[in-house]
C-alpha cells in the first residue's frame, strides 16, 4: 500500500517581515501505485512538497499523510532519490544498497537475495564492489534508485533525479524508470522542471505556478497513454513524436508560460 | 603516481641532499670558511653520531633515548587524538555543545603549549606525566578544530539520506558521521602529530631522565656542537618517519576516494 495525501498544505519559511510564503493551499492525492509528477519553474516550491512528504520539512499549516498516517520524521517507508545522488562515497555499491536493510535488522542471509535482486534490476551486478566515485553519474543514480527500491517503500520520492545527468544518460534513465514502473509498480511522487519528462513518465502531472506556490492544474496523462497505446512503443523518441504527446506537452508548457 | 615518476622524484631528493652534504664539507673541512668551533664538520658529526649509538651519551644509548621519546609522543598523540576527535565530533554535530565549549577553547587556544610546562612540572613533577600532559594539550587543539570543521562541512543530503534509510544513532556515528569527516580528521591528525613531536623535544629540553631532547640539552651544557647536530638530525628523521607512517595509514583509510 502507499497513498500520499496533501490536505490544504501551506509552508512559510522564516517569520515576521522576512517571512516567505513557499506553498499555499496545496491539496493533492496520489493514489496507491500511481505516478504523479509535479512540474514548475525553479523556486515554485515543488521540491518543498517532496521534502515535506520525506519528513525533512514540516508543513506550516494543513496535513500531509501517507496511508492515512501523519508524517512526523523521515523514514524508510518513504524512500528518497536525490538529485545529487547522496550516496555514501566510503561504501561500495553493495554497501550503499544494503544500508537500509541492515537498519531494519535483517540478517545477511535475509538481505543477500534482496540486494542481489536490486543490483540485477538496475544492471549493477558487475559494479557491486565498486566505490561511487568510480562510477559515472548515471551509474551512481542507478545505485541510488536501487538503494531506494530495495527498501520496499510505501512511496518513492524522486527529486529531479535526472537533473544532474547529461542528455543522453537522462534519456536512458527515463526509459529505465518506465521499464521499472511496469515491472514493479510503485507509488511515485516525481519532481521535475522538464515538461517532457513529466508527460513521458507520469500518470498525472500537477502544474505549479511561481506565485504563492499553488497547484494551478492537474493533467491526466494515463488515460491518453492507454488510449493511444504509448506502451507499445519502445523508445522515448517514438512516444515523443506522437500527436497526443505533443499536444499534452504543449498545453502544459503554455500553462507554465502564462506564469511569466 | 607512477613508478618512474616516483623514482625521478627520489633521485632529485637524493641529489639535493648530497649537494647539501658536499657544500657542508667544502665550507667546513676543505676551505675552513666556517670554523669547526662554531659549526662541526661532517666527520665530527659522524663521530658524535657513532658515540651516541654506542657507547651512548647523556646516560643512555641512542636506542634508549629514541624509544623513550617515541613512547611519550605516541602515547600523548593517541590520547590527544581520541579526546580531540571525540570533542570535535560533538562540537561539529551539536550547536549547543559548540556554544558552550567554544568560549573556553577561544580563551585557551592562544596560550602556546610550551607555556603549560611550568604548571605541568608543578603539578606532575619532572617525570613523564608532565610531558604527556603538555603533549596532549598541544596535540589536542588541531584535532578539535579540524574534526569539528569537517563535520560542519558535510553535505546536508548525506544526513538526509542516512535519516531516510532509518539509520540508528550509533551506526550513524560510526558509518556516516566519522567516515564523512575522515578527510578532515586526518588533516587534524597530521598537524597534531607534528605538534606532539615538537612539543616533546621542547619539554625534554626543560628536564628529562632520557630522551632525544635531553641529549640536546646535555650536549649544549658540554659545549659539544657535533652532538647537538647529530641529535637534531635524529629529531628530523624521526619526525619525517612518523609523518610517512601516518600518510600510509591515511591512504589506506581513505582508499574509497581514490581506489
Coordinates of C-alpha atoms in Angstrom, one line a residue:
Chain A
X1 CA 0.0 0.0 0.0
X2 CA 1.0 3.6 -0.5
X3 CA -1.0 6.7 -1.0
X4 CA 0.0 10.3 -0.3
X5 CA -2.4 13.0 0.7
X6 CA -1.8 16.7 0.9
X7 CA -4.6 18.4 2.7
X8 CA -4.6 22.2 2.3
X9 CA -0.9 22.4 3.0
X10 CA 1.0 25.6 3.4
X11 CA 4.6 26.3 4.1
X12 CA 6.2 29.6 5.3
X13 CA 9.9 29.9 5.7
X14 CA 11.1 32.4 8.3
X15 CA 8.9 34.6 10.4
X16 CA 7.9 38.3 10.7
X17 CA 8.7 40.8 8.0
X18 CA 11.2 38.4 6.3
X19 CA 8.8 35.5 6.1
X20 CA 8.5 33.8 2.7
X21 CA 5.3 32.0 1.6
X22 CA 6.6 29.0 -0.3
X23 CA 3.4 27.0 -0.6
X24 CA -0.3 27.7 -0.1
X25 CA -3.4 25.6 -0.2
X26 CA -1.8 22.5 -1.7
X27 CA -4.3 19.7 -1.9
X28 CA -3.3 16.7 -3.9
X29 CA -3.8 12.9 -3.5
X30 CA -1.5 10.3 -5.0
X31 CA -3.3 7.0 -5.2
X32 CA -1.6 3.6 -4.5
X33 CA 0.7 2.7 -7.4
X34 CA 0.1 6.0 -9.1
X35 CA 3.0 8.0 -10.6
X36 CA 2.4 11.7 -10.1
X37 CA 4.9 14.4 -11.4
X38 CA 5.0 17.9 -10.2
X39 CA 6.3 20.4 -12.7
X40 CA 7.0 24.0 -12.2
X41 CA 9.7 26.7 -12.5
X42 CA 12.6 26.9 -10.1
X43 CA 11.6 28.3 -6.7
X44 CA 7.9 27.4 -7.1
X45 CA 8.1 25.1 -4.1
X46 CA 7.8 21.7 -5.8
X47 CA 10.8 20.4 -4.0
X48 CA 9.5 21.6 -0.7
X49 CA 6.4 19.4 -1.3
X50 CA 8.6 16.4 -1.7
X51 CA 10.7 17.3 1.3
X52 CA 7.7 17.5 3.5
X53 CA 6.5 14.0 2.4
X54 CA 10.0 12.8 3.2
X55 CA 9.8 14.3 6.6
X56 CA 12.8 16.7 6.1
X57 CA 10.5 19.7 6.5
X58 CA 7.2 20.2 8.4
X59 CA 4.2 21.9 6.8
X60 CA 3.3 25.3 8.4
X61 CA -0.4 24.6 8.0
X62 CA -2.5 21.7 6.8
X63 CA -1.6 18.0 6.9
X64 CA 0.3 15.5 4.9
X65 CA -0.2 11.8 5.4
X66 CA 0.9 8.6 3.8
X67 CA -1.6 5.7 4.1
X68 CA -3.6 7.9 6.5
X69 CA -0.7 8.4 8.9
X70 CA 0.6 11.9 9.6
X71 CA 4.3 12.3 8.8
X72 CA 6.5 13.1 11.8
X73 CA 10.0 12.2 10.7
X74 CA 12.0 10.8 7.8
X75 CA 11.8 7.0 7.4
X76 CA 12.5 4.1 5.1
X77 CA 8.7 3.8 4.2
X78 CA 9.3 6.9 2.1
X79 CA 12.4 6.3 0.1
X80 CA 14.0 9.4 -1.5
X81 CA 16.1 9.6 -4.7
X82 CA 18.1 12.9 -4.5
X83 CA 19.2 15.0 -7.5
X84 CA 22.8 14.8 -6.3
X85 CA 22.6 11.0 -5.6
X86 CA 23.6 11.4 -1.9
X87 CA 25.4 8.1 -1.9
X88 CA 27.9 7.3 0.8
X89 CA 31.2 7.5 -1.0
X90 CA 33.0 5.4 1.6
X91 CA 30.7 2.5 1.0
X92 CA 30.7 0.2 -2.0
X93 CA 27.7 -0.1 -4.3
X94 CA 26.6 -3.1 -2.3
X95 CA 27.3 -1.4 1.0
X96 CA 25.1 1.6 -0.1
X97 CA 22.2 -0.6 -1.2
X98 CA 22.5 -2.8 1.9
X99 CA 22.5 0.0 4.5
X100 CA 18.7 0.4 4.7
X101 CA 18.2 -3.3 5.1
X102 CA 20.8 -3.6 7.8
X103 CA 19.0 -0.7 9.6
X104 CA 15.9 -2.9 9.5
X105 CA 18.0 -5.5 11.4
X106 CA 17.9 -8.1 8.6
X107 CA 20.4 -10.8 8.8
X108 CA 22.9 -11.3 6.0
X109 CA 21.0 -14.3 4.7
X110 CA 17.8 -12.3 4.6
X111 CA 19.2 -9.3 2.8
X112 CA 21.6 -11.0 0.3
X113 CA 18.9 -12.1 -2.1
X114 CA 17.2 -8.7 -1.9
X115 CA 20.4 -6.8 -2.6
X116 CA 21.3 -9.1 -5.4
X117 CA 17.8 -8.6 -6.9
X118 CA 18.2 -4.8 -6.7
X119 CA 21.6 -5.0 -8.3
X120 CA 20.2 -7.1 -11.1
X121 CA 17.1 -4.8 -11.5
X122 CA 19.4 -1.8 -12.1
X123 CA 22.0 -3.7 -14.1
X124 CA 24.7 -3.1 -11.5
X125 CA 25.8 -6.7 -10.8
X126 CA 29.3 -6.1 -12.3
X127 CA 29.8 -3.0 -10.2
X128 CA 28.7 -4.4 -6.8
X129 CA 32.1 -3.9 -5.2
X130 CA 33.0 -0.5 -6.8
X131 CA 33.0 2.7 -4.9
X132 CA 30.7 5.5 -6.1
X133 CA 33.5 7.8 -7.4
X134 CA 34.5 5.0 -9.8
X135 CA 31.1 5.2 -11.5
X136 CA 29.5 7.7 -14.0
X137 CA 26.7 10.0 -12.9
X138 CA 24.1 7.7 -14.5
X139 CA 25.5 4.7 -12.7
X140 CA 25.6 6.5 -9.4
X141 CA 21.9 7.4 -9.8
X142 CA 21.1 3.7 -10.6
X143 CA 22.7 2.9 -7.3
X144 CA 20.6 5.5 -5.5
X145 CA 17.4 4.1 -7.2
X146 CA 18.4 0.6 -6.2
X147 CA 19.0 1.7 -2.7
X148 CA 15.5 3.2 -2.6
X149 CA 13.8 0.2 -4.3
X150 CA 15.4 -2.4 -2.0
X151 CA 13.6 -0.8 1.0
X152 CA 10.3 -1.8 -0.5
X153 CA 8.9 1.6 0.5
X154 CA 5.3 2.6 0.5
X155 CA 6.1 5.6 -1.6
X156 CA 9.1 6.6 -3.7
X157 CA 10.0 10.2 -3.7
X158 CA 12.2 11.4 -6.6
X159 CA 13.6 14.9 -6.5
X160 CA 14.7 15.8 -10.0
X161 CA 16.6 12.6 -10.1
X162 CA 17.9 13.0 -13.6
X163 CA 18.6 16.8 -13.4
X164 CA 22.3 16.3 -12.9
X165 CA 22.8 13.9 -15.8
X166 CA 23.8 14.6 -19.4
X167 CA 21.0 14.5 -22.0
X168 CA 21.9 11.0 -23.4
X169 CA 22.1 9.4 -20.0
X170 CA 19.0 11.1 -18.9
X171 CA 17.0 9.5 -21.8
X172 CA 18.3 6.1 -20.9
X173 CA 17.4 6.6 -17.3
X174 CA 13.9 7.8 -18.2
X175 CA 13.3 4.6 -20.3
X176 CA 14.7 2.6 -17.5
X177 CA 12.3 4.1 -15.0
X178 CA 9.3 3.3 -17.3
X179 CA 10.6 -0.3 -17.5
X180 CA 10.9 -0.4 -13.7
X181 CA 7.4 1.1 -13.2
X182 CA 5.9 -1.6 -15.4
X183 CA 7.9 -4.4 -13.7
X184 CA 7.3 -3.3 -10.2
X185 CA 4.7 -0.6 -9.9
X186 CA 5.1 1.9 -7.0
X187 CA 3.5 5.0 -5.7
X188 CA 5.8 7.7 -7.0
X189 CA 6.0 11.4 -6.4
X190 CA 8.4 12.8 -9.0
X191 CA 9.7 16.4 -9.1
X192 CA 11.0 17.9 -12.3
X193 CA 11.1 21.1 -14.3
X194 CA 11.1 19.2 -17.6
X195 CA 7.6 19.0 -19.1
X196 CA 8.6 16.3 -21.5
X197 CA 9.9 14.1 -18.7
X198 CA 6.8 14.6 -16.7
X199 CA 4.5 13.7 -19.6
X200 CA 6.6 10.7 -20.5
X201 CA 6.8 9.2 -17.0
X202 CA 3.7 10.2 -15.1
X203 CA 0.1 9.1 -14.8
X204 CA -0.9 12.6 -13.8
X205 CA 1.0 15.9 -13.9
X206 CA 0.5 18.6 -11.3
X207 CA 1.4 22.1 -12.6
X208 CA 2.7 24.6 -10.1
X209 CA 2.8 28.3 -10.6
X210 CA 5.6 30.6 -9.4
X211 CA 3.4 32.9 -7.5
X212 CA 2.3 31.8 -4.0
X213 CA 3.2 28.2 -4.6
X214 CA -0.1 26.8 -5.6
X215 CA -1.1 24.0 -7.9
X216 CA -2.6 25.5 -11.0
X217 CA -3.9 22.5 -12.7
X218 CA -3.7 18.7 -12.7
X219 CA -3.5 17.0 -16.1
X220 CA -4.4 13.4 -16.6
X221 CA -1.8 11.6 -18.8
X222 CA -2.7 8.0 -18.1
X223 CA -6.0 7.9 -20.0
X224 CA -4.3 9.3 -23.1
X225 CA -1.4 6.9 -22.8
X226 CA -3.7 3.9 -22.6
X227 CA -6.0 5.2 -25.4
X228 CA -3.0 6.0 -27.7
X229 CA -1.1 2.8 -26.7
X230 CA 2.2 4.6 -25.9
X231 CA 3.3 1.5 -24.0
X232 CA 3.6 -0.3 -27.3
X233 CA 6.4 2.0 -28.3
X234 CA 9.8 1.0 -27.2
X235 CA 11.8 4.2 -27.5
X236 CA 11.2 7.5 -25.8
X237 CA 11.6 9.5 -29.1
X238 CA 8.8 7.4 -30.7
X239 CA 6.5 8.3 -27.8
X240 CA 7.5 12.0 -28.0
X241 CA 6.6 12.1 -31.7
X242 CA 3.0 11.0 -31.0
X243 CA 0.5 13.7 -31.7
X244 CA -1.2 13.1 -28.4
X245 CA 2.1 13.5 -26.6
X246 CA 2.9 16.7 -28.4
X247 CA -0.5 18.1 -27.6
X248 CA -0.2 17.3 -23.9
X249 CA 3.3 18.7 -23.7
X250 CA 2.4 22.0 -25.4
X251 CA -0.8 22.5 -23.3
X252 CA 1.2 22.0 -20.1
X253 CA 4.0 24.2 -21.4
X254 CA 1.5 27.0 -22.2
X255 CA 0.1 26.8 -18.8
X256 CA 3.6 27.2 -17.3
X257 CA 4.4 30.1 -19.7
X258 CA 1.4 32.1 -18.6
X259 CA 3.1 32.5 -15.3
X260 CA 5.8 34.8 -16.5
Chain B
X1 CA 52.0 8.3 -9.0
X2 CA 53.7 6.0 -11.4
X3 CA 56.9 4.1 -10.6
X4 CA 59.2 6.2 -12.9
X5 CA 57.9 9.5 -11.6
X6 CA 58.4 8.3 -8.1
X7 CA 61.9 7.2 -8.9
X8 CA 62.7 10.5 -10.5
X9 CA 61.5 12.4 -7.5
X10 CA 63.6 10.2 -5.2
X11 CA 66.6 10.9 -7.4
X12 CA 66.1 14.6 -7.3
X13 CA 65.6 14.5 -3.5
X14 CA 68.8 12.4 -3.1
X15 CA 70.9 14.8 -5.3
X16 CA 69.6 17.9 -3.4
X17 CA 70.6 16.2 -0.1
X18 CA 74.0 15.1 -1.4
X19 CA 74.7 18.6 -2.7
X20 CA 73.9 19.9 0.8
X21 CA 76.4 17.5 2.4
X22 CA 79.1 18.4 -0.2
X23 CA 78.6 22.1 0.5
X24 CA 78.8 21.4 4.2
X25 CA 82.0 19.5 3.6
X26 CA 83.5 22.3 1.4
X27 CA 82.6 25.1 3.8
X28 CA 84.0 23.4 6.9
X29 CA 86.7 20.8 6.2
X30 CA 88.1 21.8 2.8
X31 CA 88.2 25.6 2.9
X32 CA 87.7 26.2 6.7
X33 CA 85.4 29.2 5.9
X34 CA 83.3 28.1 8.9
X35 CA 85.4 27.2 11.9
X36 CA 84.7 23.8 13.4
X37 CA 84.3 25.5 16.8
X38 CA 81.1 27.2 15.6
X39 CA 79.8 24.5 13.3
X40 CA 81.1 20.9 13.3
X41 CA 82.3 19.4 10.1
X42 CA 80.7 16.2 8.7
X43 CA 83.4 13.9 10.2
X44 CA 83.0 15.3 13.7
X45 CA 79.3 14.9 13.4
X46 CA 79.6 11.3 12.2
X47 CA 81.9 10.5 15.1
X48 CA 79.4 12.1 17.6
X49 CA 76.6 10.0 16.0
X50 CA 78.6 6.8 16.4
X51 CA 79.3 7.8 20.0
X52 CA 75.5 8.3 20.6
X53 CA 74.7 4.9 19.1
X54 CA 77.3 3.2 21.2
X55 CA 78.5 3.6 24.0
X56 CA 75.9 6.3 24.4
X57 CA 75.6 9.8 25.6
X58 CA 73.7 11.6 28.4
X59 CA 73.2 8.4 30.3
X60 CA 71.9 6.1 27.6
X61 CA 72.4 4.9 24.1
X62 CA 70.5 6.3 21.1
X63 CA 68.0 3.4 21.1
X64 CA 67.0 4.1 24.7
X65 CA 66.6 7.8 24.1
X66 CA 64.6 7.3 20.9
X67 CA 62.3 4.6 22.5
X68 CA 61.7 6.9 25.4
X69 CA 60.8 9.9 23.3
X70 CA 58.7 7.9 20.9
X71 CA 56.7 6.2 23.7
X72 CA 55.8 9.6 25.1
X73 CA 55.0 11.1 21.7
X74 CA 52.8 8.2 20.6
X75 CA 51.1 7.9 24.0
X76 CA 50.4 11.6 24.1
X77 CA 49.3 11.8 20.5
X78 CA 46.9 8.9 20.8
X79 CA 45.3 10.3 24.0
X80 CA 45.1 13.7 22.4
X81 CA 43.6 12.4 19.2
X82 CA 41.0 10.3 21.0
X83 CA 39.9 13.2 23.1
X84 CA 40.2 15.8 20.4
X85 CA 38.4 13.9 17.6
X86 CA 35.5 13.0 20.1
X87 CA 35.2 16.6 21.2
X88 CA 35.4 17.8 17.6
X89 CA 32.6 15.4 16.5
X90 CA 30.5 16.7 19.4
X91 CA 31.2 20.3 18.7
X92 CA 30.6 19.9 14.9
X93 CA 27.4 18.0 15.5
X94 CA 25.7 19.9 18.3
X95 CA 25.3 23.7 18.1
X96 CA 24.6 23.7 21.8
X97 CA 27.9 21.8 22.7
X98 CA 29.8 24.2 20.4
X99 CA 28.2 27.3 22.0
X100 CA 29.2 26.0 25.5
X101 CA 32.7 24.8 24.7
X102 CA 34.0 27.2 22.1
X103 CA 34.4 30.2 24.5
X104 CA 36.7 28.1 26.7
X105 CA 38.5 27.0 23.7
X106 CA 39.0 30.5 22.3
X107 CA 40.5 31.6 25.6
X108 CA 42.9 28.7 25.9
X109 CA 44.0 28.5 22.3
X110 CA 46.3 31.5 22.1
X111 CA 48.4 30.1 25.0
X112 CA 51.4 28.3 23.4
X113 CA 51.6 24.7 24.6
X114 CA 55.1 25.3 26.0
X115 CA 53.7 27.9 28.4
X116 CA 52.0 25.0 30.2
X117 CA 55.3 23.4 31.0
X118 CA 55.8 25.3 34.4
X119 CA 52.3 24.4 35.5
X120 CA 52.8 20.8 34.3
X121 CA 56.0 20.4 36.3
X122 CA 54.5 22.0 39.4
X123 CA 51.6 19.5 39.2
X124 CA 53.3 16.4 38.0
X125 CA 57.0 16.8 38.6
X126 CA 59.8 16.4 36.1
X127 CA 58.8 12.9 35.1
X128 CA 56.9 11.6 32.0
X129 CA 53.5 12.5 33.2
X130 CA 54.1 16.3 32.9
X131 CA 55.5 15.8 29.4
X132 CA 52.4 13.8 28.4
X133 CA 50.2 16.5 29.7
X134 CA 51.9 19.2 27.7
X135 CA 51.9 17.0 24.5
X136 CA 48.2 16.3 25.0
X137 CA 47.4 20.0 25.3
X138 CA 49.4 20.8 22.1
X139 CA 48.2 17.9 20.1
X140 CA 44.6 18.1 21.1
X141 CA 43.8 21.5 19.5
X142 CA 44.3 20.7 15.8
X143 CA 42.1 17.6 16.2
X144 CA 39.2 19.5 17.7
X145 CA 39.4 22.3 15.1
X146 CA 39.7 20.1 12.0
X147 CA 37.2 17.5 13.1
X148 CA 34.5 20.0 14.0
X149 CA 35.0 21.9 10.8
X150 CA 34.9 18.5 8.9
X151 CA 31.6 17.6 10.5
X152 CA 30.1 21.0 9.7
X153 CA 31.0 20.9 6.0
X154 CA 29.3 17.5 5.4
X155 CA 26.7 17.9 2.7
X156 CA 23.2 18.1 4.1
X157 CA 21.9 15.4 1.8
X158 CA 24.3 12.9 3.3
X159 CA 22.5 13.3 6.7
X160 CA 19.1 13.3 4.9
X161 CA 20.0 10.0 3.1
X162 CA 21.0 8.5 6.4
X163 CA 17.8 9.5 8.1
X164 CA 15.7 8.3 5.2
X165 CA 17.4 4.9 5.4
X166 CA 16.3 4.7 9.1
X167 CA 19.9 4.6 10.4
X168 CA 20.1 4.2 14.2
X169 CA 22.2 6.7 16.1
X170 CA 25.2 4.6 16.9
X171 CA 25.5 3.3 13.3
X172 CA 25.1 6.9 12.1
X173 CA 28.1 8.0 14.1
X174 CA 30.3 5.0 13.1
X175 CA 29.2 4.7 9.4
X176 CA 28.2 8.1 8.4
X177 CA 29.5 10.9 10.7
X178 CA 33.0 9.6 11.2
X179 CA 33.7 8.4 7.6
X180 CA 32.3 11.6 6.2
X181 CA 34.6 13.7 8.4
X182 CA 37.6 11.4 7.9
X183 CA 39.5 13.5 5.4
X184 CA 39.3 16.5 7.8
X185 CA 40.1 14.3 10.8
X186 CA 43.3 13.1 9.0
X187 CA 44.3 16.8 8.4
X188 CA 43.9 17.3 12.1
X189 CA 45.9 14.1 12.9
X190 CA 48.8 15.2 10.8
X191 CA 49.0 18.7 12.4
X192 CA 48.6 17.1 15.8
X193 CA 51.4 14.6 15.3
X194 CA 53.7 17.5 14.3
X195 CA 52.7 19.5 17.4
X196 CA 53.2 16.4 19.6
X197 CA 56.7 15.9 18.3
X198 CA 57.9 19.5 18.5
X199 CA 56.4 19.9 22.0
X200 CA 58.0 16.8 23.3
X201 CA 61.5 17.8 22.2
X202 CA 60.9 21.2 23.8
X203 CA 59.6 19.6 27.0
X204 CA 62.6 17.3 27.2
X205 CA 64.9 20.3 27.0
X206 CA 63.5 21.6 30.3
X207 CA 64.2 18.4 32.1
X208 CA 64.3 14.7 31.5
X209 CA 65.9 11.5 32.5
X210 CA 66.2 10.1 28.9
X211 CA 65.0 11.3 25.5
X212 CA 66.4 13.0 22.5
X213 CA 65.7 16.4 23.9
X214 CA 67.9 15.5 26.9
X215 CA 70.7 14.7 24.5
X216 CA 70.4 18.2 23.0
X217 CA 70.3 19.8 26.5
X218 CA 73.4 17.9 27.8
X219 CA 75.3 18.5 24.6
X220 CA 74.7 22.2 25.0
X221 CA 76.0 22.2 28.5
X222 CA 79.0 20.2 27.4
X223 CA 79.6 22.6 24.5
X224 CA 79.6 19.7 22.1
X225 CA 78.2 21.1 18.7
X226 CA 78.7 17.8 16.8
X227 CA 76.5 16.0 19.3
X228 CA 73.8 18.8 19.0
X229 CA 73.8 18.4 15.3
X230 CA 73.6 14.6 15.5
X231 CA 70.6 14.9 17.9
X232 CA 68.9 17.4 15.6
X233 CA 69.4 15.1 12.7
X234 CA 67.7 12.3 14.7
X235 CA 64.8 14.6 15.6
X236 CA 64.3 15.4 12.0
X237 CA 64.5 11.8 10.7
X238 CA 62.1 10.5 13.3
X239 CA 59.6 13.3 12.6
X240 CA 59.8 12.5 8.9
X241 CA 59.3 8.8 9.5
X242 CA 56.2 9.4 11.7
X243 CA 54.6 11.6 9.1
X244 CA 55.4 9.0 6.5
X245 CA 53.7 6.3 8.6
X246 CA 50.6 8.4 9.2
X247 CA 50.4 9.2 5.4
X248 CA 50.4 5.5 4.8
X249 CA 47.6 4.9 7.3
X250 CA 45.7 7.8 5.7
X251 CA 45.9 6.4 2.2
X252 CA 44.6 3.1 3.4
X253 CA 41.8 4.6 5.4
X254 CA 40.7 6.9 2.6
X255 CA 41.1 4.4 -0.2
X256 CA 37.5 4.9 -1.2
X257 CA 38.4 8.4 -2.5
X258 CA 41.0 7.2 -5.0
X259 CA 40.8 3.4 -5.2

